[in-house]
Coordinates of C-alpha atoms in Angstrom, one line a residue:
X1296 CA 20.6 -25.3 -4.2
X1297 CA 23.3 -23.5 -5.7
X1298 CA 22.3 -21.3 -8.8
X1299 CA 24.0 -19.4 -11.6
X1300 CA 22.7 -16.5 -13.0
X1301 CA 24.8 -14.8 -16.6
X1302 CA 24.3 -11.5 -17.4
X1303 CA 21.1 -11.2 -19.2
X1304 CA 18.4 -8.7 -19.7
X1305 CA 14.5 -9.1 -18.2
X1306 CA 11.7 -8.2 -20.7
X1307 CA 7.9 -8.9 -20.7
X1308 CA 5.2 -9.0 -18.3
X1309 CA 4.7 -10.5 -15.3
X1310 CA 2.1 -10.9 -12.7
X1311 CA 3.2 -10.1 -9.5
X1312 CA 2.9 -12.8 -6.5
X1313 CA 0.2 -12.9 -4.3
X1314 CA 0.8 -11.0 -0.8
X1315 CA 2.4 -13.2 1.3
X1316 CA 1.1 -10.4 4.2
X1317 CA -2.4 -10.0 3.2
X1318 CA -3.1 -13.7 3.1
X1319 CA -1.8 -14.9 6.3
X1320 CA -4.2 -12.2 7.9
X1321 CA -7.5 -13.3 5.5
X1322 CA -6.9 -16.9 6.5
X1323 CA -6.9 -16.3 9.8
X1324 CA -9.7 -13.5 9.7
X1325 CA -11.6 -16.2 8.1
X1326 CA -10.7 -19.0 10.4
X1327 CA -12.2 -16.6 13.5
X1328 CA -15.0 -15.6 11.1
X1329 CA -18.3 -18.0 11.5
X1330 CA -19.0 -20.3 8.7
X1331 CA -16.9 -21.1 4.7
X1332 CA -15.1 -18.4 3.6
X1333 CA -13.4 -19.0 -0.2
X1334 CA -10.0 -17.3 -0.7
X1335 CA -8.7 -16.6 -3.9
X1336 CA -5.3 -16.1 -5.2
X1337 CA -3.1 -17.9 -2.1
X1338 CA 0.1 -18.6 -2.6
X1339 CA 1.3 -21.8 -1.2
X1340 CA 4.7 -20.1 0.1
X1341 CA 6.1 -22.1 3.2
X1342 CA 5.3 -19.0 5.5
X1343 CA 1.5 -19.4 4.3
X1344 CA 1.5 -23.2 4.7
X1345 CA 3.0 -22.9 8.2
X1346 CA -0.1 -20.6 8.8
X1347 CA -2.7 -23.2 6.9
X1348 CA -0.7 -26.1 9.4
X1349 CA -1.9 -23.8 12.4
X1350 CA -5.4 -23.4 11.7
X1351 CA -5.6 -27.2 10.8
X1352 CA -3.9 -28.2 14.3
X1353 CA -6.5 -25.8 15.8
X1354 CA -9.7 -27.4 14.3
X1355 CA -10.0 -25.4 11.6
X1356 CA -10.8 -26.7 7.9
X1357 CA -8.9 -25.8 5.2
X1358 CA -9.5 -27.5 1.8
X1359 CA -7.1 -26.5 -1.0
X1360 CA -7.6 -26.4 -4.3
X1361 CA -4.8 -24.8 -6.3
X1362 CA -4.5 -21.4 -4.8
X1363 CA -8.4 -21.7 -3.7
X1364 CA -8.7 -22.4 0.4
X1365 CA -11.8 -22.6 1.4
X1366 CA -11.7 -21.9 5.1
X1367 CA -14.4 -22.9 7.4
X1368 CA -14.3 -21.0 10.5
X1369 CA -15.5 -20.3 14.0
X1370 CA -12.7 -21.2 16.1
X1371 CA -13.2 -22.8 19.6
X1372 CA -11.7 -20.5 22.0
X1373 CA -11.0 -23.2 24.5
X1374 CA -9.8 -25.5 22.0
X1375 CA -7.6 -28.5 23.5
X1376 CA -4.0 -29.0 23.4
X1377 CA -2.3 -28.6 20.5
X1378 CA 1.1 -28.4 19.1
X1379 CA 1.5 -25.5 16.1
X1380 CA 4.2 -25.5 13.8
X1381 CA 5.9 -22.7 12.5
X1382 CA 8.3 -23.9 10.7
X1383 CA 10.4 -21.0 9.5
X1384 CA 7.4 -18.2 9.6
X1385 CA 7.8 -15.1 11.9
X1386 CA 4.6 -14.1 11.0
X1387 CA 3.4 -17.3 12.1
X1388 CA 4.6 -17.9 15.4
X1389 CA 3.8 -14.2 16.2
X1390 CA 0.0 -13.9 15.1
X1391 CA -0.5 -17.3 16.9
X1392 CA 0.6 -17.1 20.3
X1393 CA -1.8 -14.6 21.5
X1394 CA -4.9 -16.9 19.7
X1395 CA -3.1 -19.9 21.5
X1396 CA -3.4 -17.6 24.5
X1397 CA -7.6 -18.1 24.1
X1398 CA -7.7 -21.6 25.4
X1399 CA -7.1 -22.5 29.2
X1400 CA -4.9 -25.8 27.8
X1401 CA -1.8 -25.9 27.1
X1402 CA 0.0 -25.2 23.7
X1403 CA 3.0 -25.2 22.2
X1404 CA 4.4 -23.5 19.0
X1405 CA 7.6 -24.9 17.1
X1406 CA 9.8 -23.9 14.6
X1407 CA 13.2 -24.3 12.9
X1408 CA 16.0 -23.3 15.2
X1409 CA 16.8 -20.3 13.3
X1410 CA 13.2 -19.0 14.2
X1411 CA 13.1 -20.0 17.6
X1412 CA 16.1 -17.5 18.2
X1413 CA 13.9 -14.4 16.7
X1414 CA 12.8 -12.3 20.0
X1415 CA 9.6 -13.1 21.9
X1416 CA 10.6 -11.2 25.0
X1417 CA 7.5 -9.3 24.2
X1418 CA 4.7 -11.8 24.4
X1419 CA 7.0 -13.1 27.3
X1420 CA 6.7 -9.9 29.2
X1421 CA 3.1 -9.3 28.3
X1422 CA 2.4 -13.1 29.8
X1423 CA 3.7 -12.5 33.2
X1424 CA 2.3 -9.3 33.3
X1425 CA -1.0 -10.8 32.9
X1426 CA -0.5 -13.3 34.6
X1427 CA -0.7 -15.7 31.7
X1428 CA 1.6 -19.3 31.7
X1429 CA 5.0 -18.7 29.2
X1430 CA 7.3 -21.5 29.2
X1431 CA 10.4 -21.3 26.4
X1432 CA 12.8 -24.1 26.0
X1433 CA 14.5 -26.1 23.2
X1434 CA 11.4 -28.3 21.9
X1435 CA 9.7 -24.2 21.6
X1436 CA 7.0 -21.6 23.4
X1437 CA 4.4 -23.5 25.3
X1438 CA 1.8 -21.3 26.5
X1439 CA -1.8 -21.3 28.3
X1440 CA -4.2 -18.9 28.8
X1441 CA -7.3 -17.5 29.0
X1442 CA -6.7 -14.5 27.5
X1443 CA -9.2 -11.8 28.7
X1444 CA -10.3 -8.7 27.4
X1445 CA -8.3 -5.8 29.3
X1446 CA -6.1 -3.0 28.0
X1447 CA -2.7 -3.9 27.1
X1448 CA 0.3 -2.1 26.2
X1449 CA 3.4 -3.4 23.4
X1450 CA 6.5 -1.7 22.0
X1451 CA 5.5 -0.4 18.7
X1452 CA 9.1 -0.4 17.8
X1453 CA 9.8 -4.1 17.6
X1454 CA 7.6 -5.9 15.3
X1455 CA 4.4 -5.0 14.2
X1456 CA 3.9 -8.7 14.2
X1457 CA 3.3 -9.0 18.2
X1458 CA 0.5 -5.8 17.7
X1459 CA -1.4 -7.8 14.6
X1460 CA -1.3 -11.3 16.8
X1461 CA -2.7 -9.6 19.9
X1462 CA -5.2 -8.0 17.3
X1463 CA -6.6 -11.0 16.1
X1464 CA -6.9 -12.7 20.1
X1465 CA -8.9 -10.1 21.1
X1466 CA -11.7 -9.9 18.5
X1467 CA -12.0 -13.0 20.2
X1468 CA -12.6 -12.3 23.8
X1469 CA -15.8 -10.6 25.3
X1470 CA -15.9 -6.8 26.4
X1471 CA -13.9 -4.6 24.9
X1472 CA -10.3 -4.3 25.2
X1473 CA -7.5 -1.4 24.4
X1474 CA -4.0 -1.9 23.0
X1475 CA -1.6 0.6 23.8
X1476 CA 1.3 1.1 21.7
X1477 CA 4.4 2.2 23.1
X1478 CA 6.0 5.2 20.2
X1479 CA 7.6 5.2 17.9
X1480 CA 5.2 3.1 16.1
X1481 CA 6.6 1.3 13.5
X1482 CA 5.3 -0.5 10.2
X1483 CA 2.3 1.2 10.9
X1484 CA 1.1 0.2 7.6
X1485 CA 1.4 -3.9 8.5
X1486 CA -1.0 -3.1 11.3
X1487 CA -3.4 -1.2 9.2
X1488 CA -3.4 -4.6 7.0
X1489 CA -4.6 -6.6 10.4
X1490 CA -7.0 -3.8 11.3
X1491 CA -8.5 -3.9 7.5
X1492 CA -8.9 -7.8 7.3
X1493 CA -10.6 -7.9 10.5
X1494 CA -12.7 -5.6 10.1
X1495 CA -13.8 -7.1 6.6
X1496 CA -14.9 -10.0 8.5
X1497 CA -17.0 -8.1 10.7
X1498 CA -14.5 -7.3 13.8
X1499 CA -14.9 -4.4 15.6
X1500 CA -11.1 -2.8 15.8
X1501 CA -10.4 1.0 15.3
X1502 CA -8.0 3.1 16.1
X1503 CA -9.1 5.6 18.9
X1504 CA -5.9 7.9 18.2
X1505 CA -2.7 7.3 17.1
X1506 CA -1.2 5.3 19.2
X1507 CA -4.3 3.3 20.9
X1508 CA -6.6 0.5 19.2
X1509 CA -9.8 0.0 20.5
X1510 CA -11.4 -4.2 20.2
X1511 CA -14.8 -4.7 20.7
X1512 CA -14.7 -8.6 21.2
X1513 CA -18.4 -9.2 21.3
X1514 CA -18.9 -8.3 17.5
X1515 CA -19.4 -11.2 16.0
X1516 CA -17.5 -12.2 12.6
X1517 CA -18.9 -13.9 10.0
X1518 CA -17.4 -15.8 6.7
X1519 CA -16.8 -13.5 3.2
X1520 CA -15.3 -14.7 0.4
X1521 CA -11.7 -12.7 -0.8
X1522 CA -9.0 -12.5 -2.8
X1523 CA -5.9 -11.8 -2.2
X1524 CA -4.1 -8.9 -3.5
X1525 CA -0.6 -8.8 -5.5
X1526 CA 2.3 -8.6 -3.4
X1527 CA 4.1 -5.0 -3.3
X1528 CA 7.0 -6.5 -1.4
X1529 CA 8.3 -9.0 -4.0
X1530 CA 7.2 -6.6 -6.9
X1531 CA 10.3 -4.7 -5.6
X1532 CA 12.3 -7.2 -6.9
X1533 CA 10.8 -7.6 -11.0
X1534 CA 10.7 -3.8 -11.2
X1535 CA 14.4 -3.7 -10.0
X1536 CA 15.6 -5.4 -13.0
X1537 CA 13.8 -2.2 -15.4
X1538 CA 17.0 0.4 -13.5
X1539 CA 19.7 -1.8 -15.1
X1540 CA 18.6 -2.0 -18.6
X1541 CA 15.5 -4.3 -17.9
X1542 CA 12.0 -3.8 -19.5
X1543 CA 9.5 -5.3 -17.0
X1544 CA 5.5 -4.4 -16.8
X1545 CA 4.4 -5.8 -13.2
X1546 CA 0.8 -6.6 -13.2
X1547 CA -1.8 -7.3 -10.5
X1548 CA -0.9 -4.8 -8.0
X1549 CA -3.6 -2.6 -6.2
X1550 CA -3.1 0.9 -6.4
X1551 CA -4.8 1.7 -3.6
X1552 CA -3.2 -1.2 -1.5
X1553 CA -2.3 0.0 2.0
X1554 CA 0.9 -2.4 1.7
X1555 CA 3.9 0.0 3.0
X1556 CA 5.8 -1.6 1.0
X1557 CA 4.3 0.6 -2.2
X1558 CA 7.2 2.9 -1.5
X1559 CA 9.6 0.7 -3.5
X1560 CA 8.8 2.8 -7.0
X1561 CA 9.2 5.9 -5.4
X1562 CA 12.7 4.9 -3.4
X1563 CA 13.8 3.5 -6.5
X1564 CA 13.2 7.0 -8.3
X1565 CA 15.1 9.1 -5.5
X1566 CA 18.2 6.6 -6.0
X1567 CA 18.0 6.7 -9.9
X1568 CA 18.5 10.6 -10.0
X1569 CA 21.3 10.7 -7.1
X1570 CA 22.8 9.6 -3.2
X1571 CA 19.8 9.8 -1.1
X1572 CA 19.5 9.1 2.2
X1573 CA 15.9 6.7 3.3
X1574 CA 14.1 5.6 6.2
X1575 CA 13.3 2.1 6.4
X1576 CA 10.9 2.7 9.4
X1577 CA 7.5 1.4 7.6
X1578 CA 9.2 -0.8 5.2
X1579 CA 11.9 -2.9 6.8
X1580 CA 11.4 -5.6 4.3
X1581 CA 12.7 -3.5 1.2
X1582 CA 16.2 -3.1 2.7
X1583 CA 18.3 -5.7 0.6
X1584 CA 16.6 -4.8 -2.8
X1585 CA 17.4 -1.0 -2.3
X1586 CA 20.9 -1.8 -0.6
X1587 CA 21.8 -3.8 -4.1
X1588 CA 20.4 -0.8 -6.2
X1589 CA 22.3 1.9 -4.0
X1590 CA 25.2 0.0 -4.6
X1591 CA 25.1 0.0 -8.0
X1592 CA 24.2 3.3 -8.7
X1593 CA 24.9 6.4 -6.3
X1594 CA 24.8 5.3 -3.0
X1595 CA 22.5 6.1 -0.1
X1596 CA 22.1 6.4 3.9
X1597 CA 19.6 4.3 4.9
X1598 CA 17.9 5.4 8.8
X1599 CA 15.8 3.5 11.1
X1600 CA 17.5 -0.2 10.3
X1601 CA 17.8 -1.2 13.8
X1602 CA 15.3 -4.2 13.6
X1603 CA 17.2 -5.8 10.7
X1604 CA 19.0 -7.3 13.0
X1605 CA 15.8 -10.0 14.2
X1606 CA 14.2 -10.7 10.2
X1607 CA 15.8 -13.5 8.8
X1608 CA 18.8 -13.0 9.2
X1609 CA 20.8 -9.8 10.1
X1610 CA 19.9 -8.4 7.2
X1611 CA 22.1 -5.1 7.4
X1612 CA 25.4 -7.4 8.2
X1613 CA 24.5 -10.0 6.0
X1614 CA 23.8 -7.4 3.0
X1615 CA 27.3 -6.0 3.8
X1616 CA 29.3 -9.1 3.6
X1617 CA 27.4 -9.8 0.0
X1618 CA 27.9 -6.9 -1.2
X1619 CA 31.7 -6.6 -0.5
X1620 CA 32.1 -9.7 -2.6
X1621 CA 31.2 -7.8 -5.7
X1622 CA 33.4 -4.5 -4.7
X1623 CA 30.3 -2.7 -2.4
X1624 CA 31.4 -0.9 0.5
X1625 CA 28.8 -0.7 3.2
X1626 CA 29.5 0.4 6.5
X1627 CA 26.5 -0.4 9.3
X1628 CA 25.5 1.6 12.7
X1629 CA 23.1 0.6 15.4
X1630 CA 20.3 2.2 13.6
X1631 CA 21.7 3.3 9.9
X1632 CA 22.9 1.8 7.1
X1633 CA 25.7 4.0 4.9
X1634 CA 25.8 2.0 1.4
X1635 CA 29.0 3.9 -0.7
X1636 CA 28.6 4.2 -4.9
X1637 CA 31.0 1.6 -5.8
X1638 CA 32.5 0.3 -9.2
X1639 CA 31.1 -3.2 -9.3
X1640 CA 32.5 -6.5 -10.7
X1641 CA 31.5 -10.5 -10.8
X1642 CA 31.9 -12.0 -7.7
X1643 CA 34.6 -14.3 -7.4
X1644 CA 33.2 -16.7 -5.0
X1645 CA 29.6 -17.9 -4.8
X1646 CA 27.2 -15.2 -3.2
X1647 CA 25.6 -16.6 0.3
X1648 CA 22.0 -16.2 1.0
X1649 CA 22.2 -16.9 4.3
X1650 CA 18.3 -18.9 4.2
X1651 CA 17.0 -15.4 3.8
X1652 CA 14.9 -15.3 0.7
X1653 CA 15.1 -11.6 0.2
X1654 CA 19.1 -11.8 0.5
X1655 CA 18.6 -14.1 -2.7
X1656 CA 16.1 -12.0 -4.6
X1657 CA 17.9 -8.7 -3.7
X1658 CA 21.5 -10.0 -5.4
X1659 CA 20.0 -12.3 -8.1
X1660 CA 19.5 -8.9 -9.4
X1661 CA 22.6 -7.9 -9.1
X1662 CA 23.7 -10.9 -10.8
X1663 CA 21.7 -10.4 -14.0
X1664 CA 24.2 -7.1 -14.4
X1665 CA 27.2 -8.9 -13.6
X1666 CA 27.2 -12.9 -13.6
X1667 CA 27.5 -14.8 -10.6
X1668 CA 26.5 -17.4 -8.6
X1669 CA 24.1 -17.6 -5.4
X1670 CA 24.4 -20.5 -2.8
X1671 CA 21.3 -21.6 -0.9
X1672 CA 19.1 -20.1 -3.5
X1673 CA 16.2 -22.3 -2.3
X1674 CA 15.5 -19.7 0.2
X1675 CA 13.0 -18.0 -2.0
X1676 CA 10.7 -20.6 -1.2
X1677 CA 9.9 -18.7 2.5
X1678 CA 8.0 -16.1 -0.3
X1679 CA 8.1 -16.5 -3.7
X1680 CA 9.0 -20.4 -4.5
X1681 CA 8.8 -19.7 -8.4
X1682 CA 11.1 -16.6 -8.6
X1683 CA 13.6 -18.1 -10.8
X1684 CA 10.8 -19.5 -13.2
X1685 CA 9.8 -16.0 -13.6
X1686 CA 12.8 -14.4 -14.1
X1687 CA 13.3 -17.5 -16.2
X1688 CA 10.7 -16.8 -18.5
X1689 CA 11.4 -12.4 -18.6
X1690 CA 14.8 -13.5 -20.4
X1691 CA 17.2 -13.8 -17.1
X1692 CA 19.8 -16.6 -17.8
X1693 CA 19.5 -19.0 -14.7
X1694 CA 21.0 -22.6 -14.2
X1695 CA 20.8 -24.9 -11.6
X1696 CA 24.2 -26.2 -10.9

């Protein structure tokens, strides 16, 4: 889907999107939890109904009802074969393995090709390790377990993803277990999000110091009813439009959320007043939105980038080539981002969003200030499938073309 956006002000209020983060990890809290749990407020994103597909292949209801699930739980742990679709969800694929890990048949998780390709050496390594059947080829990851309880030890500078999926598979095994995180520990905040939802369910998960979790998988979890908090990390994108002339009120958002993502406001202050130079360590997922603003405004350094590279796309690369096409120099390093203050213009070829749906958000933006037009816009779907309706409706010019 090709869009194009004419330089336009955003006015009005807005309710932000639910957290894409938050309710992957209550739907499956729930599905481990015994008996209905309701869910309020989930959005039906295609990384969340890649997650809902996943709990249905493993025997888990689901009803929907708007952005109601009711979730009844109490997963089998030696549940039969079964095949889980990811379709394009990181989050997905990586939270699931380690469950699929529970059962002593076979399973295999898919996904598009452009997930398959994201790196799973991780789960791969811990596997053989263990001694646990890994298996990738074209068709995707079949794996077989059972997982044990143990102590186990993961990169914390990866993805915080393989940490919150081993999480969840051992609430689920008996005796307690330890995970071991390899420093530096990154998007610390992401696993505190696991560690919360589990642990509103009943689970029995604490940290024993900074680097080490302790899982008591003989507590047993039981079904609550929740709802699902705003999401931080695609608020980003509605407050961005109030630094270029925009007057947008963002509603819904907990203050006391423990997203990481909360930094945006205060990132977006420190590049408001002058260059600045940020780490992106807890919040990898805000790098396109503040790339865009640096660019427009005074510039920045951005540290800590290195896992841009495995999101969606190579974020860091991909952010550089999009930005060059309205006059943006960036220059990217193994593990730092330099953006330069640049005089910008209308792009005189369509933007790509490269099927990344923060790539899209990040220079719609952009384009409100300047005109332009974005090619595979559809992309926001992965997130936030009514972005441009809300835009829309704050007084940003979009057309479908």
């Amino acid at each position: 889907m090709r869009i194009r956006i004419t330089p336009s002000r955003a006015e009005g209020c807005v309710t932000a999107p639910p957290s894409k983060s938050m309710a992957h990890r209550l739907l499956i809290s729930a599905a481990l939890a015994k008996g209905k749990s309701v869910l309020l407020g989930v959005s039906l994103c295609e990384d969340v109904l890649a997650t809902l597909d996943c709990l249905s292949a493993l025997g888990i209801g689901c009803e929907r009802a708007g952005d109601t699930v009711t979730v009844t739980g109490g997963l089998v742990k030696d549940f039969p074969s079964a095949t889980l679709a990811c379709r394009e969800s990181g989050s997905t694929i990586r939270f699931f393995l380690p469950i699929a890990l529970l059962s002593s048949h076979k399973c295999t998780l898919t996904g598009a090709p452009s997930l398959m390709r994201r790196p799973m050496r991780v789960y791969e390594a811990l596997c053989r390790e263990h001694g646990l059947y890994y298996a990738a080829g074209e068709q995707g990851i079949t794996v077989r377990g059972p997982l044990q309880s143990g102590v186990y030890s993961l990169p914390g500078n990866i993805s915080s993803q393989f940490i919150s999926g081993m999480l969840f598979a051992l609430s689920q095994t008996e005796g307690e277990s330890r995970l071991c995180i390899l420093p530096p520990v990154e998007s610390r905040s992401y696993i505190d999000l696991t560690v919360s939802a589990l642990r509103s369910f009943g689970a029995d998960v604490v940290w024993l110091d900074q680097t080490t979790l302790r899982i008591n998988g003989s507590a047993a979890m039981t079904a609550r009813d929740a709802t699902v908090e705003g999401d931080y990390s695609n608020a980003a994108f509605l407050e961005a439009f109030n630094l270029f002339g925009g007057n947008v009120r963002v509603e819904g958002l907990d203050p006391a959320s423990g997203q990481g993502d909360r930094v945006y406001r205060d990132c977006f202050a420190r590049l408001a007043k002058g260059y600045a130079c940020i780490s992106l360590e807890n919040c990898p997922d805000l790098a396109p939105i503040l790339f865009s603003v640096a660019a427009a405004m005074h510039g920045a350094r951005f540290e800590d980038t290195a896992r841009l590279k495995i999101k969606e796309s190579d974020r860091a690369a991909v952010m550089a080539e999009e930005l060059s096409k309205l006059g943006a120099t960036v220059r990217v390093y193994d593990n730092a981002v330099e953006v330069e203050k640049s005089e910008l213009y209308a792009p005189k070829e369509p933007i790509c969003g490269h099927n990344d749906h923060r790539i899209v958000m990040s220079l719609s933006v952009l384009l409100s200030v300047f005109g332009g037009e974005i090619e595979g816009a559809e992309a926001v779907a992965k997130s936030f499938p009514d972005f441009f309706d809300k835009i829309s409706a704050l007084g940003v010019r979009v057309e479908k073309i």
